[in-house]
DNA sequence: AATGAATGAGAGTTCATTCAT
DNA sequence: TATGAATGAACTCTCATTCAT
């Protein structure tokens, strides 16, 4: 069926993934219909099956697409030779701005991937874990460098960064007025310093 | 469906709301069927309509149920005469432990309320805003007391607390092994101090 | 179940028949629900079964009720010692005014009786035939008396009277402004003389 | 459901309308199921929705179909240059023979259109009024020509023609033995001359 | 005499999926 | 490469009916 790896096919397939991402983000996996997706990309419902074997596979591909570039960027950040603070800022920036750039696929990955059967989630789990591990690595480096507190729970820290970025990401998607750059700054600051003023040490 | 505020009816209605909450939390609104809900509470599918006019109304009631007690607890915290740090800890504790106590309704409120029509969301919005405002008030008090940094964006702070708690909440619901008490401590600490060691002031 | 032939029961049963008639007339047999009927008479749905074994039986009773008094009146007219013209007028008057007096049961009989199973329609058929035969008898008398044309098809005539009365009856039920007395006069006149002016005979 | 004015679609759609007409005529709108209609046209129930958006819309289309050609024929009769008597006969013939030619759609229009919501009835009302007005016009012409009595209530006359034709139409549909031609003659005669013999004028 | 509660069957409708063209 | 047509399963919802109280 996918015999033609023709450029036209590749291009349409990408359009299909993006259309599916947009619709899943808006309506959720179960709330979205194949008709919705097809009409989002300007074709008829039946034609969708030329690009996806099933609706579920569409979800799988969207999730993969969503997290893949997200991990890629993290890979670049993690391997870059920068001080901790720069890398954290880069992480937060990458994560949050991906939401504004209408990367609906990431939102879909976060919210809907659980509706995939275990098997189709393996790859996603690997990528997700990889992402978290890279981020944990950054934190570990930070601790080693003295940029971070001794004894910091790096796993907890990484999860928290992901969590707070996703939370603000949803707000960003929902509220177009939000100044993403400002949010990035503040999130970054919160993660570094918390809300409490530095205690005057004697 | 009926007037009768009979105790039997009230009790069954509550069971219905809880059953719906459990199923919606597990499968999402669109992924859950009324058969699922009915069998969760041990009645037949058609009988569910004795307690809910529609599936959508069931969602509305679950959301309301979920957020109501959540706001109530916040109200108590906000009006208590405690220093900022105690109130923040109480907030985080209240929020996170509600997830462990299988308050699936709160998760449903967070994840599924957007599938309600605008009209049925008004009340929820009010409650949500009220919660956030109470929390903002706590932060404003903290700034005034000097417990928090001068010039802190209290709106941002409140949103961040809610966001990070919801993120960890999902993890708690998904992973039964997680030590909630430990998470609470660490989240609290992150919010107060961030990840960076206090700068040695000269 | 109907053990108590108490006056209260009889009275409520009549109310039930009338309520059913009103609802069936408004919504049709299949379009009406037992809830509609019950609430029309101010009781709860389940209680209806105290008066009717089934919805179908309710229809049967309404139809019977509707046609019974209608036939009774015809019986009086048919046995009265009046000239043809007076009896025709009485027939049309009886038929049409029964519609204005909200005898919805008659309308139900006309429109919905076909939804009854053959068996439950036997009695109705007898009554209907009896009505038509009485009316045919009136016409036969009229022919014999010379009040009507020689060779008139009395069966056709009777059916036509019934048909035109039912047709105007529906209009009367639907349009409250209609002057029933005027309609009666005109229908009567149409049946007697038609629309053409009497030919001047040499 | 679709744009395609493909001949196949048009043909199947017509088959769907006719099937719906047959079933609605037999069982009434509420008594008929979409399964009935589908199996009448030899497709599966779900497939029906390829041709109708809803059962209600099926009813609307059947009614429209039923009354449309009926009005068309009347238009031809009304604009023809014939004496009154010929036009009345043509009207009665058109009306009654349409019942024998299994135009169940007309019966459905008469009996079931009230179950449509107001909005979907507007077009039907217009057509119905148009029909009546054309018929009234024929009567007015007849009065002007002297073919009809001075002072005849033409509105009443038109309604009566429609009413009596519909009444006999139902009988024709129900009783296959009835000689339609004979009924037409007699109805026509009744409308023209009534049942009373012409008074011998001195 | 009446009701609250429940049921099961069936309704209309949607939708993922298939396939000939 | 894409579509029109059809399907069958699942879904939400309604409703006549029953029965303990």
CSV table of N, CA, C and O in Angstrom, one decimal, chain A residues 163 167, chain B residues 70 95-96 98-99 106-107 109-111 113 131 159-174:
chain,number,residue,atom,x,y,z
A,163,UNK,N,6.9,18.7,34.3
A,163,UNK,CA,5.6,18.9,34.7
A,163,UNK,C,5.2,20.4,34.6
A,163,UNK,O,4.1,20.7,34.1
A,167,UNK,N,2.4,22.1,32.2
A,167,UNK,CA,1.3,22.9,32.7
A,167,UNK,C,1.2,24.2,32.1
A,167,UNK,O,0.1,24.7,31.6
B,70,UNK,N,-12.3,20.5,47.0
B,70,UNK,CA,-11.0,21.0,46.7
B,70,UNK,C,-10.9,22.5,47.1
B,70,UNK,O,-10.0,23.0,47.8
B,95,UNK,N,-3.6,19.4,48.0
B,95,UNK,CA,-3.8,19.2,46.6
B,95,UNK,C,-3.3,17.8,46.3
B,95,UNK,O,-3.9,17.0,45.6
B,96,UNK,N,-2.1,17.5,46.7
B,96,UNK,CA,-1.5,16.2,46.3
B,96,UNK,C,-2.1,15.0,47.0
B,96,UNK,O,-2.3,13.9,46.4
B,98,UNK,N,-5.1,14.7,47.9
B,98,UNK,CA,-6.4,14.4,47.3
B,98,UNK,C,-6.3,13.5,46.1
B,98,UNK,O,-7.2,12.7,45.8
B,99,UNK,N,-5.2,13.5,45.5
B,99,UNK,CA,-5.0,12.5,44.3
B,99,UNK,C,-4.8,11.1,44.8
B,99,UNK,O,-5.3,10.2,44.2
B,106,UNK,N,-11.3,15.0,40.7
B,106,UNK,CA,-10.4,16.2,40.5
B,106,UNK,C,-9.6,16.0,39.2
B,106,UNK,O,-9.6,17.0,38.4
B,107,UNK,N,-9.1,14.8,39.0
B,107,UNK,CA,-8.4,14.6,37.7
B,107,UNK,C,-9.4,14.8,36.5
B,107,UNK,O,-9.0,15.4,35.5
B,109,UNK,N,-12.0,16.7,36.4
B,109,UNK,CA,-12.2,18.1,36.2
B,109,UNK,C,-11.0,18.7,35.5
B,109,UNK,O,-11.2,19.5,34.5
B,110,UNK,N,-9.8,18.4,35.8
B,110,UNK,CA,-8.7,19.0,35.1
B,110,UNK,C,-8.6,18.6,33.7
B,110,UNK,O,-8.3,19.4,32.8
B,111,UNK,N,-8.8,17.3,33.4
B,111,UNK,CA,-8.6,16.8,32.0
B,111,UNK,C,-9.7,16.9,31.1
B,111,UNK,O,-9.5,16.9,29.9
B,113,UNK,N,-12.9,18.7,31.6
B,113,UNK,CA,-14.0,19.7,31.7
B,113,UNK,C,-14.2,20.5,30.4
B,113,UNK,O,-15.2,21.0,30.1
B,131,UNK,N,-10.5,29.6,43.5
B,131,UNK,CA,-9.4,28.8,44.1
B,131,UNK,C,-8.1,29.6,43.8
B,131,UNK,O,-7.3,29.8,44.7
B,159,UNK,N,-0.5,30.1,39.7
B,159,UNK,CA,-0.7,29.1,38.5
B,159,UNK,C,0.4,28.1,38.5
B,159,UNK,O,0.1,26.9,38.2
B,160,UNK,N,1.6,28.4,38.9
B,160,UNK,CA,2.7,27.5,38.9
B,160,UNK,C,2.5,26.4,40.0
B,160,UNK,O,2.7,25.2,39.8
B,161,UNK,N,2.0,26.8,41.1
B,161,UNK,CA,1.7,25.9,42.2
B,161,UNK,C,0.7,24.9,41.7
B,161,UNK,O,0.9,23.6,41.8
B,162,UNK,N,-0.4,25.4,41.1
B,162,UNK,CA,-1.5,24.5,40.7
B,162,UNK,C,-0.9,23.6,39.6
B,162,UNK,O,-1.2,22.4,39.6
B,163,UNK,N,-0.1,24.1,38.7
B,163,UNK,CA,0.4,23.3,37.6
B,163,UNK,C,1.3,22.2,38.1
B,163,UNK,O,1.1,21.1,37.7
B,164,UNK,N,2.2,22.5,38.9
B,164,UNK,CA,3.2,21.5,39.4
B,164,UNK,C,2.5,20.5,40.2
B,164,UNK,O,2.8,19.3,40.1
B,165,UNK,N,1.5,20.9,41.0
B,165,UNK,CA,0.7,19.9,41.8
B,165,UNK,C,-0.1,19.0,40.9
B,165,UNK,O,-0.1,17.8,41.1
B,166,UNK,N,-0.7,19.6,39.9
B,166,UNK,CA,-1.5,18.7,39.0
B,166,UNK,C,-0.5,17.7,38.3
B,166,UNK,O,-0.9,16.5,38.1
B,167,UNK,N,0.6,18.2,37.9
B,167,UNK,CA,1.5,17.3,37.2
B,167,UNK,C,2.0,16.1,38.1
B,167,UNK,O,1.9,15.0,37.7
B,168,UNK,N,2.4,16.5,39.3
B,168,UNK,CA,2.7,15.4,40.2
B,168,UNK,C,1.5,14.5,40.6
B,168,UNK,O,1.6,13.3,40.8
B,169,UNK,N,0.4,15.2,40.6
B,169,UNK,CA,-0.9,14.4,40.9
B,169,UNK,C,-1.1,13.3,39.9
B,169,UNK,O,-1.4,12.2,40.3
B,170,UNK,N,-0.9,13.6,38.7
B,170,UNK,CA,-1.1,12.6,37.6
B,170,UNK,C,-0.1,11.4,37.9
B,170,UNK,O,-0.4,10.2,37.7
B,171,UNK,N,1.1,11.8,38.2
B,171,UNK,CA,2.1,10.7,38.5
B,171,UNK,C,1.7,9.9,39.7
B,171,UNK,O,1.9,8.7,39.7
B,172,UNK,N,1.2,10.6,40.7
B,172,UNK,CA,0.8,9.8,41.9
B,172,UNK,C,-0.3,8.9,41.5
B,172,UNK,O,-0.3,7.7,42.0
B,173,UNK,N,-1.3,9.3,40.8
B,173,UNK,CA,-2.4,8.5,40.4
B,173,UNK,C,-1.9,7.3,39.6
B,173,UNK,O,-2.4,6.1,39.8
B,174,UNK,N,-0.9,7.5,38.8
B,174,UNK,CA,-0.5,6.4,37.9
B,174,UNK,C,0.5,5.5,38.6
B,174,UNK,O,0.5,4.3,38.3
